[in-house]
Tab-separated table of C-alpha atoms and ligand atoms in Angstrom:
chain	number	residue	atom	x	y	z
I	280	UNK	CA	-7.207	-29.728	-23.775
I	281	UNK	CA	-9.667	-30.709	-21.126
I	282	UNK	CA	-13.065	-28.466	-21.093
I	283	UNK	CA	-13.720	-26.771	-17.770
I	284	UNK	CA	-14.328	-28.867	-14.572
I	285	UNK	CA	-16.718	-27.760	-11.800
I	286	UNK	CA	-14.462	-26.031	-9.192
I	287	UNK	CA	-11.903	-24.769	-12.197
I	288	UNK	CA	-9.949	-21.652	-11.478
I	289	UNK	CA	-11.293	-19.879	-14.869
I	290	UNK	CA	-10.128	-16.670	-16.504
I	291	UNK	CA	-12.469	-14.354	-18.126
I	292	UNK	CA	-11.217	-11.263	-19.963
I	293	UNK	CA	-13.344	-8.690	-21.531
I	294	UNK	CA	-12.642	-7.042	-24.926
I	295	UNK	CA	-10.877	-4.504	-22.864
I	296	UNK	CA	-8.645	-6.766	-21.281
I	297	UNK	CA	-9.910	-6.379	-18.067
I	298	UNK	CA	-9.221	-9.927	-16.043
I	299	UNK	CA	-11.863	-11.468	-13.946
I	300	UNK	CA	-11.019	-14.616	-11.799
I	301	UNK	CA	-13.770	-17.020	-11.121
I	302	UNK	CA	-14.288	-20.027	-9.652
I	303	UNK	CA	-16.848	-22.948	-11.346
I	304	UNK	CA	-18.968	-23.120	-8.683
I	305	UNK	CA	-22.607	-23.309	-8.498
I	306	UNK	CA	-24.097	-20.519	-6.971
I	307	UNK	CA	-26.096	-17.215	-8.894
I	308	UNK	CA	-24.655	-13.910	-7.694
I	309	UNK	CA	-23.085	-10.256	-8.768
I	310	UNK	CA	-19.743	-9.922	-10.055
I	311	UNK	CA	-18.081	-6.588	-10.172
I	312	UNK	CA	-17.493	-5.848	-14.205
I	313	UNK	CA	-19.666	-9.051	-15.190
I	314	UNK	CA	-23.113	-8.726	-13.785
I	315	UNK	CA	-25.423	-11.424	-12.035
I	316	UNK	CA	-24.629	-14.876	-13.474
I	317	UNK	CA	-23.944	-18.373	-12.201
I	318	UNK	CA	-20.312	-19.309	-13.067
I	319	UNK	CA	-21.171	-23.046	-12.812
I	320	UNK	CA	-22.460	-22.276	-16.508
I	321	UNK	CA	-18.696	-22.542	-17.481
I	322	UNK	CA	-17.987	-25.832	-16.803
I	323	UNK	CA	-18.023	-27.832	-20.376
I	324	UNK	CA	-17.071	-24.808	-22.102
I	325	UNK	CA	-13.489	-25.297	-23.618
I	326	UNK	CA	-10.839	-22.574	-22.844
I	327	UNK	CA	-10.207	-20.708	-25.297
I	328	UNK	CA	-13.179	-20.141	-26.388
I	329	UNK	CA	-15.142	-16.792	-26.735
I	330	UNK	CA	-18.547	-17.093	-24.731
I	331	UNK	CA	-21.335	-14.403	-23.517
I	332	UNK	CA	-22.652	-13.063	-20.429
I	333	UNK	CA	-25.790	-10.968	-20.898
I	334	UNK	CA	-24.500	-8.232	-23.284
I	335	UNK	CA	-20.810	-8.418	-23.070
I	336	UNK	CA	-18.343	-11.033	-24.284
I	337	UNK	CA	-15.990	-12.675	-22.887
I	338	UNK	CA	-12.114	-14.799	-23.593
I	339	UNK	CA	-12.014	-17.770	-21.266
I	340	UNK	CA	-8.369	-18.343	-20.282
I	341	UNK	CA	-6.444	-20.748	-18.426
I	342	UNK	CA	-5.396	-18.420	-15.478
I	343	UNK	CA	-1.509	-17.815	-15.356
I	344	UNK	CA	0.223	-16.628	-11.939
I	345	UNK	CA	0.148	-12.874	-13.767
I	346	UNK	CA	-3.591	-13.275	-13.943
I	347	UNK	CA	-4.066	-14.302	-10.499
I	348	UNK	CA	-2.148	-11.372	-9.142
I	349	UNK	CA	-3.902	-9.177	-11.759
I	350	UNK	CA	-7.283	-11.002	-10.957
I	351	UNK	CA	-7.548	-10.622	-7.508
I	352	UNK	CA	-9.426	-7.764	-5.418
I	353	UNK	CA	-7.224	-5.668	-3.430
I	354	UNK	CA	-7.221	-3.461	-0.570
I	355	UNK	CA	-3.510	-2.101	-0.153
I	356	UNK	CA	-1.131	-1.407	-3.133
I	357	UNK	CA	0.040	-4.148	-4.427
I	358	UNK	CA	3.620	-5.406	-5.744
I	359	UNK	CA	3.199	-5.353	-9.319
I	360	UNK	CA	4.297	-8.478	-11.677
I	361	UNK	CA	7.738	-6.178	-13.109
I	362	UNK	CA	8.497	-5.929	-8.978
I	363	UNK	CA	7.771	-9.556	-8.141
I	364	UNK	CA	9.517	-10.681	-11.118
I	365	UNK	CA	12.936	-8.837	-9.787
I	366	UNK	CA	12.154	-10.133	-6.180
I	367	UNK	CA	12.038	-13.311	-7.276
I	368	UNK	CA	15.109	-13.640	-9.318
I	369	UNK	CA	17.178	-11.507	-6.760
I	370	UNK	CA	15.839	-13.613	-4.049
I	371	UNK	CA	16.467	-17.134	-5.745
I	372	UNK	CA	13.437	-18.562	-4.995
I	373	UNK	CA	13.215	-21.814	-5.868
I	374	UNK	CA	10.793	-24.922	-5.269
I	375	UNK	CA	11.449	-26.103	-1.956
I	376	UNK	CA	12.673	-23.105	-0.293
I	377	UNK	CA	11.169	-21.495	2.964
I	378	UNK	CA	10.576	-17.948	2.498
I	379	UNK	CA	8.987	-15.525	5.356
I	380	UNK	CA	7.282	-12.750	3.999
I	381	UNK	CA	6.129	-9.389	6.643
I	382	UNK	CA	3.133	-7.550	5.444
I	383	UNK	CA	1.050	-9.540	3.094
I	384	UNK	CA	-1.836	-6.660	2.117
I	385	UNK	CA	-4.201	-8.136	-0.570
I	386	UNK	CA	-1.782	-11.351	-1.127
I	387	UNK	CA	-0.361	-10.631	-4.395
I	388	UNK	CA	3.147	-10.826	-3.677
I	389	UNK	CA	2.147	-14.449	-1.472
I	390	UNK	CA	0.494	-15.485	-4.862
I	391	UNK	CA	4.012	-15.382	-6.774
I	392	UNK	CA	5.853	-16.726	-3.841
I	393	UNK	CA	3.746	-19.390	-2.877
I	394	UNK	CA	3.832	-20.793	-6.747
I	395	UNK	CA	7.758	-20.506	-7.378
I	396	UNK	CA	8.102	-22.825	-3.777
I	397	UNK	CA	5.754	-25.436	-4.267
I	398	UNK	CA	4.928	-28.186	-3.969
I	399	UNK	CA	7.799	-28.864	-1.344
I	400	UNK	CA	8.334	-25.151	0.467
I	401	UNK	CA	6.763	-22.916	2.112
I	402	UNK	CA	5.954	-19.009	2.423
I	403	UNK	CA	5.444	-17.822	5.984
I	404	UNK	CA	3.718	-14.679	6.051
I	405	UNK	CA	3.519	-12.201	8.794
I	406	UNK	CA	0.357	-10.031	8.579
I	407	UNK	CA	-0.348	-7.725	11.880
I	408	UNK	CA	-4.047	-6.708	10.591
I	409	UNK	CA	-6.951	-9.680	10.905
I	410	UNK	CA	-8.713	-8.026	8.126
I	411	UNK	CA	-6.042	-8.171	5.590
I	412	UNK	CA	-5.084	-11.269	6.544
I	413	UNK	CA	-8.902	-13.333	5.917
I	414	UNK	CA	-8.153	-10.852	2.409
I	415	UNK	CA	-5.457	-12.318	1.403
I	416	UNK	CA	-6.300	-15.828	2.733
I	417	UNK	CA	-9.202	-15.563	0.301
I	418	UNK	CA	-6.991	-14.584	-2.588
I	419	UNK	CA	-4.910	-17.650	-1.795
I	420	UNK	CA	-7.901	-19.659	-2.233
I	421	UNK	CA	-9.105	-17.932	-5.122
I	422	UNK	CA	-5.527	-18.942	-6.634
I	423	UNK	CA	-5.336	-21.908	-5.775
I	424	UNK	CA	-2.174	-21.818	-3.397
I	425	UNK	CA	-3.318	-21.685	0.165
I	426	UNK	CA	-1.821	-25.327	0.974
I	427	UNK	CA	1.598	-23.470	0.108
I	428	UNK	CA	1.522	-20.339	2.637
I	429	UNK	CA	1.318	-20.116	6.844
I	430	UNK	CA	-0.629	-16.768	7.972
I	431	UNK	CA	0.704	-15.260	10.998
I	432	UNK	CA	-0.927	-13.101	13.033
I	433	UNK	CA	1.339	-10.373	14.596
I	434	UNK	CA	4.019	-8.072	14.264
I	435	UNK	CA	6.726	-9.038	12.528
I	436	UNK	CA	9.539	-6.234	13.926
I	437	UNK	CA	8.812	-7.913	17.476
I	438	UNK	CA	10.616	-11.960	16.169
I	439	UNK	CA	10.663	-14.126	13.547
I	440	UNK	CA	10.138	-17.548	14.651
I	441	UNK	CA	11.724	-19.465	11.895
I	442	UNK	CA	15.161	-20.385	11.275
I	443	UNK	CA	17.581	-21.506	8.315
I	444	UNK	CA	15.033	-19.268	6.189
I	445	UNK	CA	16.151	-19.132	2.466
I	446	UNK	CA	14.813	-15.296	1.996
I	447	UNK	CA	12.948	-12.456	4.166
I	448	UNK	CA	10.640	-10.438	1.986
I	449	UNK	CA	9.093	-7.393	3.512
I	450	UNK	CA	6.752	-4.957	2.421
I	451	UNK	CA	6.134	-2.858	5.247
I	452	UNK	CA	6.472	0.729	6.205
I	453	UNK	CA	9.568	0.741	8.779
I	454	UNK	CA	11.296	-2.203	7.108
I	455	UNK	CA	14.883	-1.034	8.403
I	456	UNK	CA	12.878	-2.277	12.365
I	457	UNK	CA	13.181	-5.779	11.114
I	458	UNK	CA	16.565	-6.256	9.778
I	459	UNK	CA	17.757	-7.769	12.835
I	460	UNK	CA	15.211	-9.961	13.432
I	461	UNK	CA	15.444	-11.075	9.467
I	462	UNK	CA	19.503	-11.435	10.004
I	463	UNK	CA	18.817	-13.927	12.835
I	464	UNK	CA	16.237	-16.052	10.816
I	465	UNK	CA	18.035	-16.421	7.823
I	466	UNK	CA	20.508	-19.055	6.630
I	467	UNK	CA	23.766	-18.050	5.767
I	468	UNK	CA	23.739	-16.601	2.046
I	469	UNK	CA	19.966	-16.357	2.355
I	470	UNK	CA	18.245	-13.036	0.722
I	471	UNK	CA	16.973	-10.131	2.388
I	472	UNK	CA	14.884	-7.918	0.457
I	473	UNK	CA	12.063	-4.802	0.857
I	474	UNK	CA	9.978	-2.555	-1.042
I	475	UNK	CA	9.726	0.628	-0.475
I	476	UNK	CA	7.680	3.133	-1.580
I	477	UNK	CA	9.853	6.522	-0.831
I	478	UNK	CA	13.766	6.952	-0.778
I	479	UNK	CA	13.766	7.351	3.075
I	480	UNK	CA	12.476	4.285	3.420
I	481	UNK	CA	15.470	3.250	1.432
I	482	UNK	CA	18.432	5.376	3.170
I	483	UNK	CA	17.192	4.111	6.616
I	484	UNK	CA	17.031	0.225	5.767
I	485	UNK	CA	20.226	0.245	3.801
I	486	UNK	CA	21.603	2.243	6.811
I	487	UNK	CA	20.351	-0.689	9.523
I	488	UNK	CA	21.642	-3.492	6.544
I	489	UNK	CA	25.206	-1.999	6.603
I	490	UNK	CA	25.513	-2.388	10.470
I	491	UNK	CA	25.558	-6.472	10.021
I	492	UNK	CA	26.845	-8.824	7.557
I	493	UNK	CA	25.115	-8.586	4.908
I	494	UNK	CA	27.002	-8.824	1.308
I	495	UNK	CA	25.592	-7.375	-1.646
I	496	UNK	CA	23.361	-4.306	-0.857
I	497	UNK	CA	22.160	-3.163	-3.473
I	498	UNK	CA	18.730	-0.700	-4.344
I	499	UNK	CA	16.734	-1.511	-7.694
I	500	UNK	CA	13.954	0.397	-9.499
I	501	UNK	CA	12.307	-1.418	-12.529
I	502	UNK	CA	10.647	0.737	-15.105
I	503	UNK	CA	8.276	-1.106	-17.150
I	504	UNK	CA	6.664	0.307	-20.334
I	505	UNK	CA	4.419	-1.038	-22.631
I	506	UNK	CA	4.487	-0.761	-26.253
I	507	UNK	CA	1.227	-0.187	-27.989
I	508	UNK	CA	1.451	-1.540	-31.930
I	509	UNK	CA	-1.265	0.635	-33.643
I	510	UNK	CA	-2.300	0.830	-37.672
I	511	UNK	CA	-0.595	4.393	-37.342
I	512	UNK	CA	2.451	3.493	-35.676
I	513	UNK	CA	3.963	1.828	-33.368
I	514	UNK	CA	5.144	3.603	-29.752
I	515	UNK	CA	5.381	3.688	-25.904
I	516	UNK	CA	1.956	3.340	-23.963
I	517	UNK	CA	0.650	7.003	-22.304
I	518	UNK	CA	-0.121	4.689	-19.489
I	519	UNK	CA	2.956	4.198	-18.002
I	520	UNK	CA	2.939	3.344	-14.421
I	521	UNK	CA	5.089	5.941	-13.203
I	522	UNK	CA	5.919	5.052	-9.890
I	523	UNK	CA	5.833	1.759	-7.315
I	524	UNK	CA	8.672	0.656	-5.322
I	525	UNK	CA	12.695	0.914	-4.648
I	526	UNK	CA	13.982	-2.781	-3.827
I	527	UNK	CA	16.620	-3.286	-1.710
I	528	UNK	CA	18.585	-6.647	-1.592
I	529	UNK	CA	21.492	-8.038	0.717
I	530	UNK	CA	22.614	-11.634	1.382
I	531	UNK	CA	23.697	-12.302	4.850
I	532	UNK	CA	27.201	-13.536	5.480
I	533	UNK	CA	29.479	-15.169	8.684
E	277	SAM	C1	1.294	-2.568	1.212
E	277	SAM	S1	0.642	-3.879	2.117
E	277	SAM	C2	1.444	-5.308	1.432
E	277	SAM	C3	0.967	-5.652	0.029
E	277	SAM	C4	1.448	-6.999	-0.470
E	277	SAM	N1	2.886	-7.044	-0.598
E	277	SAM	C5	0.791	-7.372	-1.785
E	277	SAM	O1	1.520	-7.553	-2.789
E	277	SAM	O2	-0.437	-7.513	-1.836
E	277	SAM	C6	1.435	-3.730	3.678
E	277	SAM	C7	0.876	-4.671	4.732
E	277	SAM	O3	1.790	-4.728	5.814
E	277	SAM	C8	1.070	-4.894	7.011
E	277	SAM	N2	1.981	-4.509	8.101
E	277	SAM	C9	2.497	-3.274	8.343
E	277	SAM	N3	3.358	-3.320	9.394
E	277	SAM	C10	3.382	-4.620	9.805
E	277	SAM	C11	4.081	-5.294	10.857
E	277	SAM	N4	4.941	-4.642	11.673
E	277	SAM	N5	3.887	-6.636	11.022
E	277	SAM	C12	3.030	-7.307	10.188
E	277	SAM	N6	2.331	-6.706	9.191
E	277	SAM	C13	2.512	-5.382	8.996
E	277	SAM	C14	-0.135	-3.980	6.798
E	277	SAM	O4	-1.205	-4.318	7.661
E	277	SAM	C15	-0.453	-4.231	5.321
E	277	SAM	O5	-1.394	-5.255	5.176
């Protein structure tokens, strides 16, 4: 395995396993949970391989598309790896495809999407808010992946532009206001799908969804627990996250 190269995407997890994504570059400054240090002092260093910074160590991993969701900073709520994971599969998304996604937030979601289409596809993401979306442009870069995703500006209830679009992936708070406008830019048997906070959110969209051809409606929670193996035993984590999302799914038909 090849040691770390100036400009590396690195990895660093504390003995906590909290994840810190940083690039090798050469310039001193603070990092949030790491201190004031120069991250160009990785490059050489072999992943893998435990390593100090002032009083606290250090793993320095090879960062996975998990860790760059988990790595990034965010702003909004983010989808969660057990969420993207089901998006994902329901959705089909495969190298190649073109995907639009509405409300992009810190990125995360973009992050898993723009990594499952390259190098050949594309994610084209709606954001209304500037802020958010120099955020989440950052993120991209932080991942690696901005070649792979198109930022637009604007709201996406008022038009999609694209056309023949594999899947529509919202995360917004009136998704059911862009059903039409998703039915219209999809290809036929291409995925819609949103995630939705409350069941209203649900009832509404699956309400608009029903009105059109669309195939396959169908509303998804995933519950996600981990399991902690200690000396004593062996049981369920009292960290559960208890709540994120409902999905909703539908595949658009003649
Ligand atoms: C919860 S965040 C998305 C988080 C994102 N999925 C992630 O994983 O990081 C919702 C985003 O949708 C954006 N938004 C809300 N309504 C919108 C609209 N009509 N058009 C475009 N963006 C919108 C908000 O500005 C916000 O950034």
């Amino acid at each position: 395995v090849t040691p770390i190269a100036p400009n590396d995407h690195v990895l660093l997890m504390d003995d906590r396993g909290r994840k810190y994504l940083i690039r090798a570059v050469d310039r001193v400054g603070k990092v949030k949970g790491i201190g004031v240090f120069n991250p160009y002092t990785l490059v050489d260093q072999h992943y893998g391989t435990t390593i100090k910074i002032g009083t606290k160590h250090f793993v320095v991993l090879h960062p996975s598309v998990v860790d760059k969701v988990e790595g990034i900073p965010r702003r909004a709520q983010i989808i969660t790896p057990k969420d993207a994971a089901q998006i994902a599969l329901q959705c089909d998304v495969n190298s190649g495809d073109l995907i639009v996604e509405g409300g992009m937030g810190s990125g995360a979601l973009t992050i898993v999407l723009a990594s499952l289409v390259k190098p050949d596809g594309r994610v084209i993401s709606y954001e209304w808010r500037k802020d958010f979306a120099r955020f989440a442009q950052q993120n991209l870069a932080l991942a690696s992946l901005e070649q792979w995703c198109e930022i637009k500006l604007g709201d996406i209830t008022q038009g999609i532009d694209e056309v023949g679009v594999d899947a529509v992936i919202l995360d917004l708070p009136n998704p059911w206001d862009v059903v039409e406008t998703s039915f219209n830019a999809l290809r036929v048997c291409g995925h819609f799908a949103s995630y939705s906070p409350t069941i209203g959110q649900v009832e509404k969209t699956v309400a608009e969804l029903r009105r059109r051809p669309f195939a396959e409606i169908k509303v998804l929670e995933t519950l996600q627990r981990e399991i902690v193996v200690g000396p004593r035993g062996t049981r369920p984590s009292s960290n559960m996250l208890g709540h994120t999302g409902y999905l909703t799914f539908a595949r658009k038909i003649l």
